[in-house]
Every structure is written in structure tokens, then in C-alpha cells.
PDB file of C-alpha atoms and ligand atoms in Angstrom:
ATOM      1  CA  MET Y1354      93.616-108.419 -42.776  1.00 45.00           C
ATOM      2  CA  SER Y1355      92.851-105.998 -39.361  1.00 53.00           C
ATOM      3  CA  SER Y1356      91.435-102.706 -41.077  1.00 75.00           C
ATOM      4  CA  ALA Y1357      90.139-101.549 -44.361  1.00 93.00           C
ATOM      5  CA  PRO Y1358      92.673-101.778 -46.862  1.00 96.00           C
ATOM      6  CA  THR Y1359      93.221 -99.459 -50.551  1.00 97.00           C
ATOM      7  CA  ALA Y1360      92.600-101.840 -53.365  1.00 98.00           C
ATOM      8  CA  PHE Y1361      94.794-101.416 -56.324  1.00 97.00           C
ATOM      9  CA  VAL Y1362      93.051-102.944 -59.538  1.00 98.00           C
ATOM     10  CA  ALA Y1363      93.956-103.572 -63.392  1.00 97.00           C
ATOM     11  CA  ALA Y1364      92.919-106.035 -65.641  1.00 96.00           C
ATOM     12  CA  LEU Y1365      96.299-107.491 -66.501  1.00 94.00           C
ATOM     13  CA  ARG Y1366      99.153-108.351 -65.103  1.00 92.00           C
ATOM     14  CA  ASP Y1367     101.858-106.417 -67.361  1.00 91.00           C
ATOM     15  CA  GLU Y1368      99.539-103.298 -65.949  1.00 92.00           C
ATOM     16  CA  LEU Y1369     100.152-103.843 -62.368  1.00 91.00           C
ATOM     17  CA  ALA Y1370     103.629-105.581 -62.306  1.00 90.00           C
ATOM     18  CA  GLY Y1371     105.006-102.376 -61.106  1.00 88.00           C
ATOM     19  CA  VAL Y1372     102.750-102.252 -58.022  1.00 90.00           C
ATOM     20  CA  LEU Y1373     102.979-105.676 -57.037  1.00 88.00           C
ATOM     21  CA  GLY Y1374     106.809-105.253 -57.335  1.00 88.00           C
ATOM     22  CA  LEU Y1375     106.900-102.237 -54.528  1.00 90.00           C
ATOM     23  CA  LEU Y1376     104.830-104.491 -52.050  1.00 87.00           C
ATOM     24  CA  PRO Y1377     107.609-105.931 -49.436  1.00 81.00           C
ATOM     25  CA  ASP Y1378     105.335-108.331 -47.503  1.00 84.00           C
ATOM     26  CA  GLU Y1379     102.396-109.257 -49.619  1.00 86.00           C
ATOM     27  CA  ARG Y1380     100.513-112.726 -48.897  1.00 92.00           C
ATOM     28  CA  ARG Y1381      98.754-114.197 -51.810  1.00 94.00           C
ATOM     29  CA  GLN Y1382      95.141-115.579 -51.429  1.00 95.00           C
ATOM     30  CA  VAL Y1383      93.140-117.137 -54.402  1.00 96.00           C
ATOM     31  CA  VAL Y1384      89.249-116.420 -54.120  1.00 96.00           C
ATOM     32  CA  ALA Y1385      86.765-117.499 -57.232  1.00 96.00           C
ATOM     33  CA  GLY Y1386      90.164-118.152 -59.187  1.00 94.00           C
ATOM     34  CA  ARG Y1387      91.740-114.650 -58.613  1.00 94.00           C
ATOM     35  CA  GLU Y1388      94.615-113.837 -56.857  1.00 93.00           C
ATOM     36  CA  PHE Y1389      94.683-111.245 -54.336  1.00 96.00           C
ATOM     37  CA  TRP Y1390      97.628-109.782 -52.644  1.00 95.00           C
ATOM     38  CA  VAL Y1391      97.197-108.345 -49.217  1.00 95.00           C
ATOM     39  CA  GLY Y1392     100.245-106.151 -47.633  1.00 94.00           C
ATOM     40  CA  HIS Y1393     101.393-102.732 -47.360  1.00 94.00           C
ATOM     41  CA  LEU Y1394     102.583 -99.944 -49.934  1.00 93.00           C
ATOM     42  CA  HIS Y1395     104.143 -97.001 -47.703  1.00 90.00           C
ATOM     43  CA  GLY Y1396     102.817 -98.083 -44.526  1.00 91.00           C
ATOM     44  CA  GLN Y1397      99.292 -98.212 -45.797  1.00 93.00           C
ATOM     45  CA  GLU Y1398      97.514-101.595 -46.252  1.00 96.00           C
ATOM     46  CA  VAL Y1399      96.526-102.317 -49.367  1.00 97.00           C
ATOM     47  CA  VAL Y1400      95.004-105.436 -51.529  1.00 97.00           C
ATOM     48  CA  VAL Y1401      96.319-105.768 -55.217  1.00 97.00           C
ATOM     49  CA  THR Y1402      94.579-108.094 -57.766  1.00 97.00           C
ATOM     50  CA  LEU Y1403      93.868-108.557 -61.386  1.00 96.00           C
ATOM     51  CA  SER Y1404      90.384-108.136 -62.307  1.00 96.00           C
ATOM     52  CA  GLY Y1405      90.441-110.034 -65.536  1.00 94.00           C
ATOM     53  CA  ILE Y1406      89.101-108.580 -68.892  1.00 97.00           C
ATOM     54  CA  GLY Y1407      85.569-107.367 -69.258  1.00 98.00           C
ATOM     55  CA  LYS Y1408      82.505-106.078 -67.327  1.00 98.00           C
ATOM     56  CA  VAL Y1409      81.403-109.347 -65.767  1.00 98.00           C
ATOM     57  CA  ALA Y1410      85.036-110.479 -64.498  1.00 98.00           C
ATOM     58  CA  ALA Y1411      85.280-106.716 -63.332  1.00 98.00           C
ATOM     59  CA  ALA Y1412      81.924-106.649 -61.386  1.00 98.00           C
ATOM     60  CA  THR Y1413      82.879-109.911 -59.606  1.00 98.00           C
ATOM     61  CA  THR Y1414      86.358-108.754 -58.860  1.00 98.00           C
ATOM     62  CA  ALA Y1415      84.747-105.372 -57.371  1.00 98.00           C
ATOM     63  CA  ALA Y1416      82.381-107.165 -55.282  1.00 98.00           C
ATOM     64  CA  LEU Y1417      85.285-109.358 -53.745  1.00 98.00           C
ATOM     65  CA  LEU Y1418      87.397-106.247 -53.066  1.00 98.00           C
ATOM     66  CA  THR Y1419      84.132-104.689 -51.198  1.00 97.00           C
ATOM     67  CA  ASP Y1420      82.655-107.507 -49.475  1.00 97.00           C
ATOM     68  CA  ARG Y1421      85.247-110.003 -48.605  1.00 97.00           C
ATOM     69  CA  PHE Y1422      88.445-107.839 -48.712  1.00 97.00           C
ATOM     70  CA  ARG Y1423      86.683-104.638 -46.856  1.00 97.00           C
ATOM     71  CA  ALA Y1424      88.487-102.338 -49.339  1.00 98.00           C
ATOM     72  CA  ARG Y1425      87.464 -98.867 -48.359  1.00 97.00           C
ATOM     73  CA  ARG Y1426      88.429 -97.224 -51.783  1.00 98.00           C
ATOM     74  CA  ILE Y1427      89.756 -98.775 -54.760  1.00 98.00           C
ATOM     75  CA  VAL Y1428      92.019 -97.303 -57.441  1.00 98.00           C
ATOM     76  CA  PHE Y1429      91.709 -98.946 -60.914  1.00 98.00           C
ATOM     77  CA  THR Y1430      94.589 -98.734 -63.466  1.00 97.00           C
ATOM     78  CA  GLY Y1431      96.094 -99.879 -66.938  1.00 97.00           C
ATOM     79  CA  VAL Y1432      95.500 -98.932 -70.280  1.00 97.00           C
ATOM     80  CA  ALA Y1433      92.910 -97.678 -72.861  1.00 98.00           C
ATOM     81  CA  GLY Y1434      92.339 -96.654 -76.361  1.00 98.00           C
ATOM     82  CA  GLY Y1435      92.206 -93.059 -77.066  1.00 98.00           C
ATOM     83  CA  LEU Y1436      88.988 -91.788 -78.739  1.00 98.00           C
ATOM     84  CA  GLY Y1437      89.078 -87.746 -78.032  1.00 90.00           C
ATOM     85  CA  PRO Y1438      90.551 -85.653 -80.424  1.00 93.00           C
ATOM     86  CA  GLY Y1439      94.036 -85.055 -78.886  1.00 93.00           C
ATOM     87  CA  VAL Y1440      94.065 -88.264 -76.607  1.00 96.00           C
ATOM     88  CA  ARG Y1441      97.299 -89.454 -77.811  1.00 93.00           C
ATOM     89  CA  VAL Y1442      99.476 -92.858 -77.153  1.00 92.00           C
ATOM     90  CA  GLY Y1443     101.219 -91.909 -73.788  1.00 91.00           C
ATOM     91  CA  ASP Y1444      98.636 -89.635 -72.344  1.00 94.00           C
ATOM     92  CA  VAL Y1445      96.861 -90.189 -69.385  1.00 96.00           C
ATOM     93  CA  VAL Y1446      93.337 -90.121 -69.005  1.00 98.00           C
ATOM     94  CA  LEU Y1447      91.559 -89.781 -65.126  1.00 98.00           C
ATOM     95  CA  ALA Y1448      88.158 -90.957 -65.128  1.00 98.00           C
ATOM     96  CA  ARG Y1449      85.546 -88.645 -63.556  1.00 98.00           C
ATOM     97  CA  SER Y1450      82.654 -90.488 -65.007  1.00 98.00           C
ATOM     98  CA  LEU Y1451      82.148 -93.760 -66.288  1.00 98.00           C
ATOM     99  CA  LEU Y1452      79.537 -95.118 -68.708  1.00 98.00           C
ATOM    100  CA  GLN Y1453      79.079 -98.739 -70.258  1.00 98.00           C
ATOM    101  CA  HIS Y1454      78.832 -97.782 -74.081  1.00 98.00           C
ATOM    102  CA  ASP Y1455      77.138-100.998 -74.840  1.00 98.00           C
ATOM    103  CA  MET Y1456      74.530-101.046 -72.398  1.00 98.00           C
ATOM    104  CA  ASP Y1457      71.275-101.071 -74.523  1.00 98.00           C
ATOM    105  CA  ALA Y1458      67.936-101.416 -73.183  1.00 98.00           C
ATOM    106  CA  SER Y1459      66.236 -99.461 -75.366  1.00 97.00           C
ATOM    107  CA  PRO Y1460      63.204 -98.618 -76.404  1.00 97.00           C
ATOM    108  CA  LEU Y1461      62.407 -99.551 -72.658  1.00 97.00           C
ATOM    109  CA  PHE Y1462      65.292 -97.381 -71.428  1.00 97.00           C
ATOM    110  CA  PRO Y1463      67.194 -94.467 -73.024  1.00 97.00           C
ATOM    111  CA  ARG Y1464      70.243 -95.655 -74.691  1.00 97.00           C
ATOM    112  CA  HIS Y1465      73.264 -96.568 -72.292  1.00 98.00           C
ATOM    113  CA  GLU Y1466      70.949 -95.871 -68.962  1.00 98.00           C
ATOM    114  CA  VAL Y1467      71.671 -98.710 -66.655  1.00 98.00           C
ATOM    115  CA  PRO Y1468      68.120-100.252 -65.881  1.00 98.00           C
ATOM    116  CA  GLY Y1469      67.047 -99.559 -62.397  1.00 96.00           C
ATOM    117  CA  TYR Y1470      69.556 -96.950 -61.694  1.00 97.00           C
ATOM    118  CA  ASP Y1471      67.942 -94.033 -63.607  1.00 97.00           C
ATOM    119  CA  ARG Y1472      71.598 -92.970 -64.913  1.00 98.00           C
ATOM    120  CA  SER Y1473      73.997 -93.892 -67.702  1.00 98.00           C
ATOM    121  CA  ARG Y1474      77.181 -92.277 -65.887  1.00 98.00           C
ATOM    122  CA  PHE Y1475      78.733 -93.180 -62.640  1.00 98.00           C
ATOM    123  CA  GLU Y1476      81.069 -90.554 -61.379  1.00 98.00           C
ATOM    124  CA  THR Y1477      84.351 -91.271 -59.564  1.00 98.00           C
ATOM    125  CA  ASP Y1478      85.073 -90.277 -56.241  1.00 98.00           C
ATOM    126  CA  GLY Y1479      86.043 -86.628 -56.103  1.00 98.00           C
ATOM    127  CA  HIS Y1480      88.865 -86.565 -53.198  1.00 98.00           C
ATOM    128  CA  LEU Y1481      90.466 -90.037 -54.864  1.00 98.00           C
ATOM    129  CA  ALA Y1482      90.181 -88.082 -58.326  1.00 98.00           C
ATOM    130  CA  ASP Y1483      91.514 -84.888 -57.184  1.00 98.00           C
ATOM    131  CA  ALA Y1484      94.790 -86.491 -55.297  1.00 97.00           C
ATOM    132  CA  LEU Y1485      95.492 -88.835 -58.483  1.00 97.00           C
ATOM    133  CA  GLU Y1486      95.172 -85.934 -60.870  1.00 98.00           C
ATOM    134  CA  GLN Y1487      98.047 -84.557 -58.138  1.00 97.00           C
ATOM    135  CA  ALA Y1488     100.221 -87.331 -58.319  1.00 95.00           C
ATOM    136  CA  CYS Y1489      99.774 -87.690 -62.175  1.00 95.00           C
ATOM    137  CA  MET Y1490     100.839 -83.864 -63.070  1.00 94.00           C
ATOM    138  CA  ARG Y1491     103.994 -84.722 -60.665  1.00 93.00           C
ATOM    139  CA  MET Y1492     104.566 -87.764 -62.683  1.00 89.00           C
ATOM    140  CA  LEU Y1493     103.845 -86.428 -65.978  1.00 88.00           C
ATOM    141  CA  GLY Y1494     106.138 -83.204 -64.991  1.00 84.00           C
ATOM    142  CA  THR Y1495     109.333 -85.029 -63.998  1.00 82.00           C
ATOM    143  CA  LEU Y1496     108.909 -87.767 -67.234  1.00 77.00           C
ATOM    144  CA  PRO Y1497     110.827 -85.609 -69.875  1.00 71.00           C
ATOM    145  CA  GLN Y1498     113.892 -86.461 -67.775  1.00 73.00           C
ATOM    146  CA  ARG Y1499     113.383 -89.960 -67.090  1.00 74.00           C
ATOM    147  CA  LEU Y1500     112.050 -90.940 -70.649  1.00 74.00           C
ATOM    148  CA  ASP Y1501     114.661 -92.826 -72.488  1.00 74.00           C
ATOM    149  CA  THR Y1502     115.199 -91.060 -75.945  1.00 74.00           C
ATOM    150  CA  ALA Y1503     115.362 -94.596 -77.695  1.00 75.00           C
ATOM    151  CA  ALA Y1504     112.093 -95.371 -76.223  1.00 71.00           C
ATOM    152  CA  VAL Y1505     110.143 -91.975 -77.320  1.00 74.00           C
ATOM    153  CA  VAL Y1506     111.320 -92.451 -80.883  1.00 75.00           C
ATOM    154  CA  ALA Y1507     110.464 -96.453 -80.608  1.00 74.00           C
ATOM    155  CA  TYR Y1508     106.921 -95.732 -79.568  1.00 72.00           C
ATOM    156  CA  GLY Y1509     106.394 -92.183 -81.028  1.00 73.00           C
ATOM    157  CA  LEU Y1510     105.503 -90.663 -77.760  1.00 77.00           C
ATOM    158  CA  HIS Y1511     105.423 -86.764 -77.373  1.00 77.00           C
ATOM    159  CA  ALA Y1512     105.016 -84.612 -74.239  1.00 82.00           C
ATOM    160  CA  PRO Y1513     102.465 -86.566 -72.301  1.00 88.00           C
ATOM    161  CA  ARG Y1514      99.384 -84.746 -71.491  1.00 93.00           C
ATOM    162  CA  LEU Y1515      96.628 -85.623 -68.703  1.00 96.00           C
ATOM    163  CA  HIS Y1516      92.830 -85.487 -69.812  1.00 98.00           C
ATOM    164  CA  GLN Y1517      90.158 -85.585 -67.536  1.00 98.00           C
ATOM    165  CA  GLY Y1518      86.278 -86.359 -68.086  1.00 98.00           C
ATOM    166  CA  LEU Y1519      84.410 -89.386 -69.503  1.00 98.00           C
ATOM    167  CA  LEU Y1520      85.639 -92.475 -69.913  1.00 98.00           C
ATOM    168  CA  VAL Y1521      83.847 -95.566 -71.657  1.00 98.00           C
ATOM    169  CA  SER Y1522      83.802 -99.314 -71.157  1.00 98.00           C
ATOM    170  CA  GLY Y1523      82.300-102.361 -73.087  1.00 98.00           C
ATOM    171  CA  ASP Y1524      83.159-105.963 -73.583  1.00 98.00           C
ATOM    172  CA  ARG Y1525      84.627-105.166 -77.347  1.00 97.00           C
ATOM    173  CA  PHE Y1526      88.519-104.154 -77.645  1.00 98.00           C
ATOM    174  CA  VAL Y1527      87.744-101.616 -79.983  1.00 98.00           C
ATOM    175  CA  ALA Y1528      90.671-102.033 -82.935  1.00 97.00           C
ATOM    176  CA  THR Y1529      88.967-100.560 -86.253  1.00 98.00           C
ATOM    177  CA  THR Y1530      88.908 -97.000 -87.157  1.00 98.00           C
ATOM    178  CA  ALA Y1531      85.009 -97.444 -88.373  1.00 98.00           C
ATOM    179  CA  GLU Y1532      83.941 -98.343 -84.593  1.00 97.00           C
ATOM    180  CA  SER Y1533      86.261 -95.806 -83.439  1.00 98.00           C
ATOM    181  CA  GLN Y1534      84.422 -93.063 -85.316  1.00 98.00           C
ATOM    182  CA  ALA Y1535      80.962 -94.461 -84.533  1.00 98.00           C
ATOM    183  CA  LEU Y1536      81.745 -94.382 -80.874  1.00 98.00           C
ATOM    184  CA  GLN Y1537      83.097 -90.680 -80.995  1.00 98.00           C
ATOM    185  CA  ASN Y1538      79.942 -89.626 -82.935  1.00 98.00           C
ATOM    186  CA  GLU Y1539      77.650 -91.482 -80.309  1.00 97.00           C
ATOM    187  CA  LEU Y1540      79.732 -89.936 -77.374  1.00 98.00           C
ATOM    188  CA  PRO Y1541      81.681 -87.070 -78.311  1.00 98.00           C
ATOM    189  CA  GLU Y1542      82.581 -86.455 -74.601  1.00 98.00           C
ATOM    190  CA  ALA Y1543      84.195 -89.848 -74.359  1.00 98.00           C
ATOM    191  CA  LEU Y1544      87.890 -89.636 -73.835  1.00 98.00           C
ATOM    192  CA  ALA Y1545      89.101 -93.165 -74.057  1.00 98.00           C
ATOM    193  CA  VAL Y1546      87.960 -96.552 -73.779  1.00 98.00           C
ATOM    194  CA  GLU Y1547      88.543 -99.787 -72.112  1.00 98.00           C
ATOM    195  CA  MET Y1548      86.535-102.621 -70.902  1.00 98.00           C
ATOM    196  CA  GLU Y1549      86.144-102.714 -66.840  1.00 98.00           C
ATOM    197  CA  GLY Y1550      86.161 -99.359 -65.428  1.00 98.00           C
ATOM    198  CA  ALA Y1551      82.304 -98.521 -65.722  1.00 98.00           C
ATOM    199  CA  ALA Y1552      81.422-101.906 -64.224  1.00 98.00           C
ATOM    200  CA  PHE Y1553      83.869-101.070 -61.239  1.00 98.00           C
ATOM    201  CA  ALA Y1554      81.599 -98.150 -61.260  1.00 98.00           C
ATOM    202  CA  GLN Y1555      78.289 -99.508 -60.912  1.00 98.00           C
ATOM    203  CA  VAL Y1556      79.726-102.070 -58.179  1.00 98.00           C
ATOM    204  CA  CYS Y1557      81.169 -99.235 -55.999  1.00 98.00           C
ATOM    205  CA  HIS Y1558      78.110 -97.226 -56.549  1.00 98.00           C
ATOM    206  CA  ASP Y1559      76.137-100.262 -55.101  1.00 98.00           C
ATOM    207  CA  PHE Y1560      78.355-100.795 -52.083  1.00 97.00           C
ATOM    208  CA  GLY Y1561      79.143 -97.244 -51.529  1.00 98.00           C
ATOM    209  CA  VAL Y1562      83.066 -97.548 -51.945  1.00 98.00           C
ATOM    210  CA  PRO Y1563      85.433 -94.278 -53.433  1.00 98.00           C
ATOM    211  CA  LEU Y1564      86.716 -95.027 -56.952  1.00 98.00           C
ATOM    212  CA  ALA Y1565      88.872 -93.583 -59.034  1.00 98.00           C
ATOM    213  CA  VAL Y1566      90.173 -94.771 -62.372  1.00 98.00           C
ATOM    214  CA  VAL Y1567      93.372 -93.432 -64.063  1.00 98.00           C
ATOM    215  CA  ARG Y1568      94.387 -94.913 -67.646  1.00 97.00           C
ATOM    216  CA  THR Y1569      97.345 -94.499 -69.787  1.00 95.00           C
ATOM    217  CA  ILE Y1570      96.833 -94.454 -73.307  1.00 95.00           C
ATOM    218  CA  SER Y1571      98.200 -97.487 -75.260  1.00 94.00           C
ATOM    219  CA  ASP Y1572      96.424 -97.321 -78.821  1.00 94.00           C
ATOM    220  CA  ARG Y1573      94.062 -94.947 -80.665  1.00 95.00           C
ATOM    221  CA  ALA Y1574      91.233 -97.746 -80.913  1.00 97.00           C
ATOM    222  CA  ASP Y1575      91.548 -97.469 -84.529  1.00 97.00           C
ATOM    223  CA  ASP Y1576      92.772 -99.659 -87.499  1.00 96.00           C
ATOM    224  CA  ASP Y1577      96.120 -99.826 -85.738  1.00 93.00           C
ATOM    225  CA  ALA Y1578      95.231-100.861 -82.377  1.00 94.00           C
ATOM    226  CA  HIS Y1579      96.306-104.356 -82.561  1.00 95.00           C
ATOM    227  CA  VAL Y1580      99.693-103.548 -83.175  1.00 90.00           C
ATOM    228  CA  ASP Y1581      99.757-100.456 -80.715  1.00 90.00           C
ATOM    229  CA  PHE Y1582      98.382-102.031 -77.960  1.00 91.00           C
ATOM    230  CA  PRO Y1583     100.704-104.669 -77.530  1.00 89.00           C
ATOM    231  CA  ARG Y1584     103.725-102.436 -77.963  1.00 85.00           C
TER     232      ARG Y1584
HETATM  233  N1  LIG P 344      92.286-101.118 -73.586  1.00 64.16           N
HETATM  234  C1  LIG P 344      93.290-100.634 -74.274  1.00 64.16           C
HETATM  235  N2  LIG P 344      93.046-100.267 -75.774  1.00 64.16           N
HETATM  236  C2  LIG P 344      91.885-100.755 -75.969  1.00 64.16           C
HETATM  237  C3  LIG P 344      90.873-100.964 -76.656  1.00 64.16           C
HETATM  238  N3  LIG P 344      90.908-100.269 -78.141  1.00 64.16           N
HETATM  239  N4  LIG P 344      89.444-101.105 -76.750  1.00 64.16           N
HETATM  240  C4  LIG P 344      89.088-101.543 -75.464  1.00 64.16           C
HETATM  241  N5  LIG P 344      89.823-101.658 -74.780  1.00 64.16           N
HETATM  242  C5  LIG P 344      91.247-101.080 -74.721  1.00 64.16           C
END
């Protein structure tokens, strides 16, 4: 690889299939059991990979992207479970900060604080998030013309909105209304929950690499999540 690429990452292949389909010249490399596709997108050097599910798999992937593949910035995408009121299936959540909702070294440290970092929240990169905000607004603005009506009805979609703020991550697929409610009570600002973003944010903080995380809402992290997520 000649210079520092932009990295695009998702947990699952389905979440990144569209991006992979756009790379005309990707070369596949396998490192630590992960596939990395190195190539060009719109003339820019990119590296695309799947993190796998959960914070440990995500942290390994983030470290490889920064140290081995020399990523100069990272965009993480995929789906998330909506938590905040009004964050509905089909909406988009752009993270401005991330937190590990299952981090708990209390009473030694405050709940959610990452020991050694003196903080619970890790910010995403302002410039990268602003650029993604513009891209999301353009995409959502033209979506009504592109959404096929059968899909709108079948998936119970509406006019999708962009939400920005706190995204929380943990090593649990949140699939009960009780757990979702408990998370909302504990972290009222949390817009959505997923399983990798905050791990990426901590590793990117360590390496000084700009990160953005943008997720589409697949479910409401409630008793129907196991049905809505695969749909
Ligand atoms: N990703 C998408 N939906 C999720 C959920 N309900 N819990 C955790 N991660 C998710």
C-alpha cells in the first residue's frame, strides 16, 4: 500500500456488501483471520474490512487497521438498535460520542468510566462527522423517490430522520423491552445501541486516528428485536 487509506468497516458482511461492490480493483489480504480488501473508491485509497461482532473483535480490527494498514481515518457503519424516543427503524444515527454501556469497574471507578482514561465517553472526529452529516442529509433527502413502496409498507418505514449524539456499545444483543428500558433509564441521552463502535473509539483515541460511526436503525432493541433485526 503506497499511502494512508480511508478505512470502511462494519461488523457483518451484509452491512458492507454495497461498499465492497463499488471497489473495482480490490486486493484481498487475510490478517488475524480477517479479510481486508485494499483498493480504490472514487479514486481514493481505501481499505475495507469486517470487524466481527463485539468489542474485542472490534478492538483487534481497529488496531490492525491503524498499525498494519496505516488507515488515516476510519468510518464504521452498519445497523443499531434504537433506544431514544423517536429513533425508529429506518432512521440513521450519526455518533458524536460513544460509550461502553457494559463497562463497570465500580466502586473503584465511576460506572461507565474506562479505567486509565479518566472518561466514559469518546468523541468522534468533528470534521469526519460533519462530512457524514452532509452525506446523510443528501441521501435522506432523495430517499422518498428511491424507496420502493412495497418495502415501505412491508418494513413499516416512514420518512427516515437523522439523529446525532451518543451511541452506546456493549457485548450484548439487546433484545428485550426490559433491558432496553433499563439502558434508557441509565443513559437517557443514548440514541442507539450496538456492539462495536465504542471499542473502535477507544482504540482510535489510543492511536490518534479520526473516527466516524454511522448506523441505520434495524430494530428498537425490544422484545421484537430478534424479528426486526434480520428483516
Ligand atoms: N445492533 C442492531 N441491533 C442491536 C441490538 N438490539 N443490540 C445490540 N446491537 C444491535
